[in-house]
PDB file of C-alpha atoms and ligand atoms in Angstrom:
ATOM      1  CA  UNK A   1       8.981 120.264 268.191  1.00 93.00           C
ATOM      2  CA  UNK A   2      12.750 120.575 268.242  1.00 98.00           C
ATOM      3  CA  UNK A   3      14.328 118.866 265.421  1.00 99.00           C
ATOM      4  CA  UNK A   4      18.079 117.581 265.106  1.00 99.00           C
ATOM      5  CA  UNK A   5      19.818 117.673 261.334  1.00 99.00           C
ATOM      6  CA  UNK A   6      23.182 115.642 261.403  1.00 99.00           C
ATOM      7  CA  UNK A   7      25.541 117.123 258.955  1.00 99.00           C
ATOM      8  CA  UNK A   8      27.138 115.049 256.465  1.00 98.00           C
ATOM      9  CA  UNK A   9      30.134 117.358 255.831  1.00 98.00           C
ATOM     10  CA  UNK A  10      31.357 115.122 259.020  1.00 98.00           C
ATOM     11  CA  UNK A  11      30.476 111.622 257.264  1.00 98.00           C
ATOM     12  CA  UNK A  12      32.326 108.849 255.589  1.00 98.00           C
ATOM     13  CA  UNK A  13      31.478 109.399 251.611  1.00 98.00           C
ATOM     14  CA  UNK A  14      32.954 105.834 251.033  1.00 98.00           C
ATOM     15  CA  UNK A  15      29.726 104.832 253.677  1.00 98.00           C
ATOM     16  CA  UNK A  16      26.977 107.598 252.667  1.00 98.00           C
ATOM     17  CA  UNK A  17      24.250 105.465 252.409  1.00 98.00           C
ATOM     18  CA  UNK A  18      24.878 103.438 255.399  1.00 98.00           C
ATOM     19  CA  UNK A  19      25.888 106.403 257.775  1.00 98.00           C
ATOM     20  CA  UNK A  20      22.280 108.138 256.622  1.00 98.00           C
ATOM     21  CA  UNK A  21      20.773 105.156 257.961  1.00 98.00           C
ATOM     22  CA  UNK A  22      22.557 105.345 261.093  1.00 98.00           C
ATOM     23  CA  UNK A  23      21.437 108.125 261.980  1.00 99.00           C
ATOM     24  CA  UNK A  24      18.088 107.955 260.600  1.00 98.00           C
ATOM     25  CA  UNK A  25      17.734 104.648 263.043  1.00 98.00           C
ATOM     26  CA  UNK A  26      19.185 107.197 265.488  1.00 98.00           C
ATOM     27  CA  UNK A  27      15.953 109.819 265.576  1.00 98.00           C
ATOM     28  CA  UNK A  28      17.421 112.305 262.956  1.00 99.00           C
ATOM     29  CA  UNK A  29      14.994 114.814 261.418  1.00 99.00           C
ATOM     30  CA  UNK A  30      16.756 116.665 258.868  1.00 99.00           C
ATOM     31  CA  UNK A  31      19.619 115.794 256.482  1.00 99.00           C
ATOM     32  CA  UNK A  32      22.499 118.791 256.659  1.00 99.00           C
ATOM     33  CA  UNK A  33      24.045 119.483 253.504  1.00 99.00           C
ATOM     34  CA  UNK A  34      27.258 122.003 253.586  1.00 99.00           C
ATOM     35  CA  UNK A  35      28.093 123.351 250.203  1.00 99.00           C
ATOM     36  CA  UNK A  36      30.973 124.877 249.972  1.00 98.00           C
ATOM     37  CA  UNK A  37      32.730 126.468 246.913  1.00 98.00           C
ATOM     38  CA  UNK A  38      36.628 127.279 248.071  1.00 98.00           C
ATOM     39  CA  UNK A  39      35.440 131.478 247.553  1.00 98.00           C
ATOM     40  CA  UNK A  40      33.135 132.508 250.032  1.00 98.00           C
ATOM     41  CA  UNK A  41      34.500 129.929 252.805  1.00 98.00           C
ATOM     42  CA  UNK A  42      37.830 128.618 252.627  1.00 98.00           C
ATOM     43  CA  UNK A  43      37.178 124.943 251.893  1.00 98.00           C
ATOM     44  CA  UNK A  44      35.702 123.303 249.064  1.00 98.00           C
ATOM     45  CA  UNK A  45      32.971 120.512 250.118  1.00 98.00           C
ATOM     46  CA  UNK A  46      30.423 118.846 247.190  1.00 98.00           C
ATOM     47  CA  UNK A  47      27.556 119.860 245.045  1.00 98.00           C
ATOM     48  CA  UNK A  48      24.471 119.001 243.603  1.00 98.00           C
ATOM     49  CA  UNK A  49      25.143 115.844 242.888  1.00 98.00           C
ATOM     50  CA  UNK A  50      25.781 114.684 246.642  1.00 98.00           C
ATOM     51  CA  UNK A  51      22.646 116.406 247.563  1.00 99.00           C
ATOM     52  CA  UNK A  52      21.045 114.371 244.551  1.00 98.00           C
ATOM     53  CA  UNK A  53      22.106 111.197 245.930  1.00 98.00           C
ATOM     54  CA  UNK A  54      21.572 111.787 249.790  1.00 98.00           C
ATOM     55  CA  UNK A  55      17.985 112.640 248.770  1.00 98.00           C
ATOM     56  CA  UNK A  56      17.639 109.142 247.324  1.00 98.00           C
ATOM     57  CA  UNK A  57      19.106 107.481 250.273  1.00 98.00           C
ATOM     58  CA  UNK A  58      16.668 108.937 252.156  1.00 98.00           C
ATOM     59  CA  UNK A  59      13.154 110.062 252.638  1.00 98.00           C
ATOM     60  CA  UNK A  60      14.250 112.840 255.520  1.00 99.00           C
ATOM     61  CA  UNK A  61      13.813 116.261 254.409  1.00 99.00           C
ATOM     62  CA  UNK A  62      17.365 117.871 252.516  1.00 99.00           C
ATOM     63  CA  UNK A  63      18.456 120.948 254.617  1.00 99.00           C
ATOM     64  CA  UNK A  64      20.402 122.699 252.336  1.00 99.00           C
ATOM     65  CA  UNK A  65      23.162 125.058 253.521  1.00 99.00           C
ATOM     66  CA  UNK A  66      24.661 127.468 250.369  1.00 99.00           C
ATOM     67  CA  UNK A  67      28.230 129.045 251.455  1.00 99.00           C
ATOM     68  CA  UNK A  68      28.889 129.866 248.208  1.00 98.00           C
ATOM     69  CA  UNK A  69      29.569 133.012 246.192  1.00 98.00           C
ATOM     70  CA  UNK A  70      26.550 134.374 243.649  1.00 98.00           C
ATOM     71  CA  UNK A  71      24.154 131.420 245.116  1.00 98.00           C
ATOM     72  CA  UNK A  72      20.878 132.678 243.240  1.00 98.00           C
ATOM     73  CA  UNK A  73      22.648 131.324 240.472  1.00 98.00           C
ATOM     74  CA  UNK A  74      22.446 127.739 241.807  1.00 98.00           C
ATOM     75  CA  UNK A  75      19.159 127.343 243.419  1.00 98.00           C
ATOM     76  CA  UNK A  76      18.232 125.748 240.400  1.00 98.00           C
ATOM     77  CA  UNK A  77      20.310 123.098 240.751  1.00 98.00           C
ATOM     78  CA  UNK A  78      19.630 122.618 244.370  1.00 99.00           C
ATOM     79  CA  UNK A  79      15.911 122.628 243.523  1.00 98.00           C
ATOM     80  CA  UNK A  80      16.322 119.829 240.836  1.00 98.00           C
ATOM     81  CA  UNK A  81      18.956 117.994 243.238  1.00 98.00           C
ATOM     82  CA  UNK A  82      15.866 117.567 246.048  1.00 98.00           C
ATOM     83  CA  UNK A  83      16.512 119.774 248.606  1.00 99.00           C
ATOM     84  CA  UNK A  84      13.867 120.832 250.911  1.00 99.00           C
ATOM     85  CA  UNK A  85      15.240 123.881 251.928  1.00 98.00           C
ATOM     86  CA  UNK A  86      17.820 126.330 251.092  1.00 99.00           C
ATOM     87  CA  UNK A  87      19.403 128.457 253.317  1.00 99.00           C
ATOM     88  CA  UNK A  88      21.624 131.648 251.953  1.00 99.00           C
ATOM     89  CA  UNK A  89      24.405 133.617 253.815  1.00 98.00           C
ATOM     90  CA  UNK A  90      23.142 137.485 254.465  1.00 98.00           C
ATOM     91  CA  UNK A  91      26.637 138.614 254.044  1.00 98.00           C
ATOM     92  CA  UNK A  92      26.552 137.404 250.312  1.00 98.00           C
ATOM     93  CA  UNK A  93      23.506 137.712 249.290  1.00 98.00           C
ATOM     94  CA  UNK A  94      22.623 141.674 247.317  1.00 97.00           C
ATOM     95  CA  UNK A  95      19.515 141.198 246.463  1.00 98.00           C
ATOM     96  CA  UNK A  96      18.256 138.673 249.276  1.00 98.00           C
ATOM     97  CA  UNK A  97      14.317 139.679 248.903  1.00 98.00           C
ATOM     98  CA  UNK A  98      14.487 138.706 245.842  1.00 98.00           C
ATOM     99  CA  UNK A  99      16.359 135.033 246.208  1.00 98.00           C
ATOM    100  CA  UNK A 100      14.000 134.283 249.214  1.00 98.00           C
ATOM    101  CA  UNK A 101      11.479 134.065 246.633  1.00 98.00           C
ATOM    102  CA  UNK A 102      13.184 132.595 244.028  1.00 98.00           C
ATOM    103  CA  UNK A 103      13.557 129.545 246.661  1.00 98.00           C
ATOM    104  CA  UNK A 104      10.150 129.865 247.663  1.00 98.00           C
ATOM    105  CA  UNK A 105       8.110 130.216 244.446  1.00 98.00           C
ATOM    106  CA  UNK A 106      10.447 126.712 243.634  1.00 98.00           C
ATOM    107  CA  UNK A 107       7.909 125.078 246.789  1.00 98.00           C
ATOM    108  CA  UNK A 108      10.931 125.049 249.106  1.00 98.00           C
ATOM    109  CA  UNK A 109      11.420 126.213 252.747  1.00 98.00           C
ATOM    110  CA  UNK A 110      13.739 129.541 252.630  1.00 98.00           C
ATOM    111  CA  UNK A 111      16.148 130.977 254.845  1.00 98.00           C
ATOM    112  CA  UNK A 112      18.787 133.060 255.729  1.00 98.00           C
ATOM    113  CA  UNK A 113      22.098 132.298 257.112  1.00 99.00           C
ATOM    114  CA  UNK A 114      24.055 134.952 259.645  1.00 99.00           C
ATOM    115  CA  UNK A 115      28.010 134.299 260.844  1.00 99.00           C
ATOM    116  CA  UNK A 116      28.666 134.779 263.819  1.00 98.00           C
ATOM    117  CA  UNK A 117      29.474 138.681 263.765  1.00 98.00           C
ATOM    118  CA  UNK A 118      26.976 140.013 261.771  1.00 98.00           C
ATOM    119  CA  UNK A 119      23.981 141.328 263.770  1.00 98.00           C
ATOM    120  CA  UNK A 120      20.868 139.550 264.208  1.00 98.00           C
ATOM    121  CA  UNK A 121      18.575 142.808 263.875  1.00 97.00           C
ATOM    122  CA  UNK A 122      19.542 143.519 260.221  1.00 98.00           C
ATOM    123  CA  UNK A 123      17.069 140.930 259.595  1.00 98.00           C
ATOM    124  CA  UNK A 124      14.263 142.883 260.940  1.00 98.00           C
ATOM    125  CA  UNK A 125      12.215 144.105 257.277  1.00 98.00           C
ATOM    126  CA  UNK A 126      12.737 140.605 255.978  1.00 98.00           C
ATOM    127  CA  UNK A 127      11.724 138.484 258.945  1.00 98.00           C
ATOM    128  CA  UNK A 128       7.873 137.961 258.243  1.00 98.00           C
ATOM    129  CA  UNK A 129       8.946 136.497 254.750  1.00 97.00           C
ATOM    130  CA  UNK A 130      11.216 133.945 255.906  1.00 98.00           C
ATOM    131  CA  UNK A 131      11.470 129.956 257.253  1.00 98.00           C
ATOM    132  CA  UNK A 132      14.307 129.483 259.215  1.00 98.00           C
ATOM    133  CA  UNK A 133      16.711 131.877 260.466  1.00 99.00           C
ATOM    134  CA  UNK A 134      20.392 130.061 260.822  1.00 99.00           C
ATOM    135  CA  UNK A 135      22.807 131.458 263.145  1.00 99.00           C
ATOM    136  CA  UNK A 136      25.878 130.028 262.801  1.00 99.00           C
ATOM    137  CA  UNK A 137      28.175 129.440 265.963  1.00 99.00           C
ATOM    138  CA  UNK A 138      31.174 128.976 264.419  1.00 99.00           C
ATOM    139  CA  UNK A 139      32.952 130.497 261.353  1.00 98.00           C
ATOM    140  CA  UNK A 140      31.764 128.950 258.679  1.00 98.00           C
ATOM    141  CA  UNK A 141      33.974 126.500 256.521  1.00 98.00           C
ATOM    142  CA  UNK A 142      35.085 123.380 258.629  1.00 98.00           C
ATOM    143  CA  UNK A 143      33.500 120.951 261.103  1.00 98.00           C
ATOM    144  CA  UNK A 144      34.595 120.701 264.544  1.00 98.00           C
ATOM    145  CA  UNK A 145      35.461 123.987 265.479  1.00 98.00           C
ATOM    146  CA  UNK A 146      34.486 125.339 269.314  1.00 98.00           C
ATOM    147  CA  UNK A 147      31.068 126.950 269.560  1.00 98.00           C
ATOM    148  CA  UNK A 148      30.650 130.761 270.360  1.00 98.00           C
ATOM    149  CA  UNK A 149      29.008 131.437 273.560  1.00 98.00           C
ATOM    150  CA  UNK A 150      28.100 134.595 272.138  1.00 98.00           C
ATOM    151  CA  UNK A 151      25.915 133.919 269.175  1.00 98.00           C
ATOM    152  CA  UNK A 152      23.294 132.536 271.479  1.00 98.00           C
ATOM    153  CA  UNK A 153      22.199 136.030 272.157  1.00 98.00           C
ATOM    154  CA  UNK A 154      20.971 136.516 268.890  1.00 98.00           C
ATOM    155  CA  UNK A 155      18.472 133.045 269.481  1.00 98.00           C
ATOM    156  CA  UNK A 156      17.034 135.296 272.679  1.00 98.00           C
ATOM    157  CA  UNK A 157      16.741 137.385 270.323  1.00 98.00           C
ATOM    158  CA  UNK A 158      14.713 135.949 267.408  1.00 99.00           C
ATOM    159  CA  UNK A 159      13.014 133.382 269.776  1.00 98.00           C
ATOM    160  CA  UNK A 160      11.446 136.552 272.211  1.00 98.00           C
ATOM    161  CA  UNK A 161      11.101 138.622 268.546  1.00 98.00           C
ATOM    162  CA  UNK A 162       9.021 135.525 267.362  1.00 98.00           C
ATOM    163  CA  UNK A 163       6.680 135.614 269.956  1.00 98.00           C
ATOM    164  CA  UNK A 164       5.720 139.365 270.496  1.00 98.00           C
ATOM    165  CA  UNK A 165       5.091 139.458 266.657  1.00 98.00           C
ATOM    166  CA  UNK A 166       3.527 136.673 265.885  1.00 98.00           C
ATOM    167  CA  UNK A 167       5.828 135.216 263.704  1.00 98.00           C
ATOM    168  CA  UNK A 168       6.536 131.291 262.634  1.00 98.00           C
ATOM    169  CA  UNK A 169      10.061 131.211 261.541  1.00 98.00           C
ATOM    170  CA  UNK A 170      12.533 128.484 262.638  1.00 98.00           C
ATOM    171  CA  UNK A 171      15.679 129.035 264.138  1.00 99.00           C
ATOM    172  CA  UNK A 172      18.527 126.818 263.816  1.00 99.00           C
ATOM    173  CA  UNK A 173      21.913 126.688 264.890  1.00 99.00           C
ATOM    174  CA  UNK A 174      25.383 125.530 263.546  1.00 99.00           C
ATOM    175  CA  UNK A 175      28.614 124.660 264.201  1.00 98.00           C
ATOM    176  CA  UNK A 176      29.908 122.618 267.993  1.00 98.00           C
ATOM    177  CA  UNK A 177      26.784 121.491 268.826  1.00 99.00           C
ATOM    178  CA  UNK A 178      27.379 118.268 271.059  1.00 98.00           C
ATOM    179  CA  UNK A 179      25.925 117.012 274.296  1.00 98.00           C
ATOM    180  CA  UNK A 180      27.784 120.047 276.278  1.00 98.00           C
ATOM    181  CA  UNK A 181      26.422 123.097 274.138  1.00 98.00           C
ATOM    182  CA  UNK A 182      23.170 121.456 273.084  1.00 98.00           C
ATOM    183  CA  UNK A 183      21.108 122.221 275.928  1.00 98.00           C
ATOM    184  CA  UNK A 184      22.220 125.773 275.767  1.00 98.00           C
ATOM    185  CA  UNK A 185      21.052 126.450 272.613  1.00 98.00           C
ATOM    186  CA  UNK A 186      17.827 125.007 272.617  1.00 98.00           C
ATOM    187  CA  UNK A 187      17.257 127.292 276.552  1.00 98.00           C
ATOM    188  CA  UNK A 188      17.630 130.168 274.300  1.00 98.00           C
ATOM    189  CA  UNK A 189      14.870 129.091 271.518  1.00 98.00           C
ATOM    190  CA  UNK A 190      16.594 126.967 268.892  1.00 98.00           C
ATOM    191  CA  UNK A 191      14.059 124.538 266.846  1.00 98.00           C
ATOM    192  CA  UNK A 192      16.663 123.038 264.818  1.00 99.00           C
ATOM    193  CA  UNK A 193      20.288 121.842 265.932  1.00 99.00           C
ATOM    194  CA  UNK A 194      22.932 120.906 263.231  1.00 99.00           C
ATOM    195  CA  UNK A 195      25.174 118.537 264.221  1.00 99.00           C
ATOM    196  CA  UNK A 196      28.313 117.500 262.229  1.00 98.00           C
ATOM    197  CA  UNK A 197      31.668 116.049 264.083  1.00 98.00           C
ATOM    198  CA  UNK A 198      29.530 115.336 267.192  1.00 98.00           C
ATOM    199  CA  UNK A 199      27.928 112.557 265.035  1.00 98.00           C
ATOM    200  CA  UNK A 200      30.112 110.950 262.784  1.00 98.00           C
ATOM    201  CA  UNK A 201      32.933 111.318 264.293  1.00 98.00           C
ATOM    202  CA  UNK A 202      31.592 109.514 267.096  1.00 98.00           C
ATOM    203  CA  UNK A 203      32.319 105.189 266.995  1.00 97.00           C
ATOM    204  CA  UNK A 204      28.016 104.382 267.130  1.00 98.00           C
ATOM    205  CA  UNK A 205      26.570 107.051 264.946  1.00 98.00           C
ATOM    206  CA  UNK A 206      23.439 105.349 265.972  1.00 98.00           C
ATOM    207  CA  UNK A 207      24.002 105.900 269.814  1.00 98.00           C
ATOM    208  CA  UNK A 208      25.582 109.229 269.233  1.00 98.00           C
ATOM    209  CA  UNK A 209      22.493 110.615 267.038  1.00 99.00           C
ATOM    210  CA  UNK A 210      20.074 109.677 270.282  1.00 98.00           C
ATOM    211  CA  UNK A 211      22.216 111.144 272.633  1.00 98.00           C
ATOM    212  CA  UNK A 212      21.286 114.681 271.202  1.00 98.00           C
ATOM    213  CA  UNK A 213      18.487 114.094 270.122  1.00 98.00           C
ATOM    214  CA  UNK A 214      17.141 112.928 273.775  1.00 98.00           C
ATOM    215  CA  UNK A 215      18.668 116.369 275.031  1.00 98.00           C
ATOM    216  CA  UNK A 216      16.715 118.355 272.924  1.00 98.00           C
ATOM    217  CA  UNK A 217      12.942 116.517 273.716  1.00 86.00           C
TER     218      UNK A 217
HETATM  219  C1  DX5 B 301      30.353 124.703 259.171  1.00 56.61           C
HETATM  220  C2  DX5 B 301      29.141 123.951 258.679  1.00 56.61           C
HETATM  221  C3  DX5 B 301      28.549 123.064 259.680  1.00 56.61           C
HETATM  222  C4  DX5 B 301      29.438 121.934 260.130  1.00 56.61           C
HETATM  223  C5  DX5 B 301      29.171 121.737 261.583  1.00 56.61           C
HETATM  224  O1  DX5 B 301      30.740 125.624 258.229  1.00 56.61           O
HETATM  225  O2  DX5 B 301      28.132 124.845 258.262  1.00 56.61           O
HETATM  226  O3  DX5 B 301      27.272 122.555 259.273  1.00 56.61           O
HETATM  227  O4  DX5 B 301      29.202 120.738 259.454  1.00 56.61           O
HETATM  228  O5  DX5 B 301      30.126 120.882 262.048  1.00 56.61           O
HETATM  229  P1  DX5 B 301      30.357 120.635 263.586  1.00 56.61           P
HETATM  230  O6  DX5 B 301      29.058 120.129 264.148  1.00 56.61           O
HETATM  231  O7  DX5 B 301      31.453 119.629 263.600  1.00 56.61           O
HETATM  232  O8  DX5 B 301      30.739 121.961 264.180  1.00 56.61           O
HETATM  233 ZN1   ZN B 302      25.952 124.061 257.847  1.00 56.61          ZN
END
């Protein structure tokens, strides 16, 4: 089942509640939630405290996306704030075995994040252990950039390594998914589509929400 997770980075924060229901009356599966510290991305978004409150709004599972610096220091606080899962970027993470687990032995979903020019095989060893895989398709930081043809090699990738392995993992994508790159991504093997500017920067949430997720079924 292919699953569609509307970012909130993209939403009105005067609205939260209300644009959650949108586009939970829309077909959403998955709440998005960008955290961003100002260090590891240029742009500083919200915290726990966001996270807290979206997960009261709603009963949809919290997707939680860390582009922070030293994030094994705050899955704590993610844990406590209701997420479901927690993804981490590779190309912060030292000691990612050893995070993975930390989210995991919490009772979360784990994953691991890759921008767009870091290879996909690196991932190899640590593959079996994880979730989702999260292949970002644009630079990481700011909604409503131009998706990267490219990174959809690295789906055919994990979606064919998948199969001839036997393994369960999810693979979602992020960053300009909309009705014209959509389709793309899910050819190549993607289970779970973010979508941020292509939803709430749309006039009917709602109608917007549907539109994708219709492309995806
Ligand atoms: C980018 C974030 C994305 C962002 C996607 O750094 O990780 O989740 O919200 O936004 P759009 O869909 O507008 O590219
Ligand atoms: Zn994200």
């Amino acid at each position: 089942m292919k699953l569609l997770a509307p970012s909130i980075l993209s939403a009105d924060f005067k609205n939260l509640e209300q644009q959650i229901r949108a586009v939970e009356i829309g077909g959403a599966d998955i709440i998005h939630c960008d955290i961003m510290d100002g260090q590891f991305v240029p742009n500083i978004t919200f915290g726990p405290i966001i996270v807290k409150a979206a997960n009261e709004i709603t009963s949809l599972p919290i997707d939680v996306h860390l582009m922070i610096k030293t994030p094994e220091q705050r899955i704590k606080d993610f844990v406590n704030a209701g997420a479901n899962y927690i993804t981490v970027h590779y190309e912060e993470v030292v000691h990612l075995d050893r995070v993975l687990n930390q989210i995991k032995e919490s009772g979360l979903k784990a994953g691991v994040v890759l921008n767009p020019a870091t290879p996909v095989d690196l991932l190899e060893p640590i593959l079996p252990l994880l979730d989702i895989v999260l292949i970002m398709s644009v630079n990481p930081g700011f909604g409503g950039q131009s998706f990267l043809n490219y990174t959809l090699k690295k789906i055919e990738w994990l979606n064919k390594y998948r199969t001839e392995n036997k393994l369960t993992y999810q693979i979602e994508i992020d960053g300009g998914i909309n009705k014209d790159t959509i389709v793309s991504a899910s050819d190549a093997g993607c289970d779970i589509f973010v979508a941020g500017s292509a939803i709430f920067k749309n006039e009917n949430i709602t109608a917007a929400t549907t539109e994708l997720k219709n492309l995806i079924i």
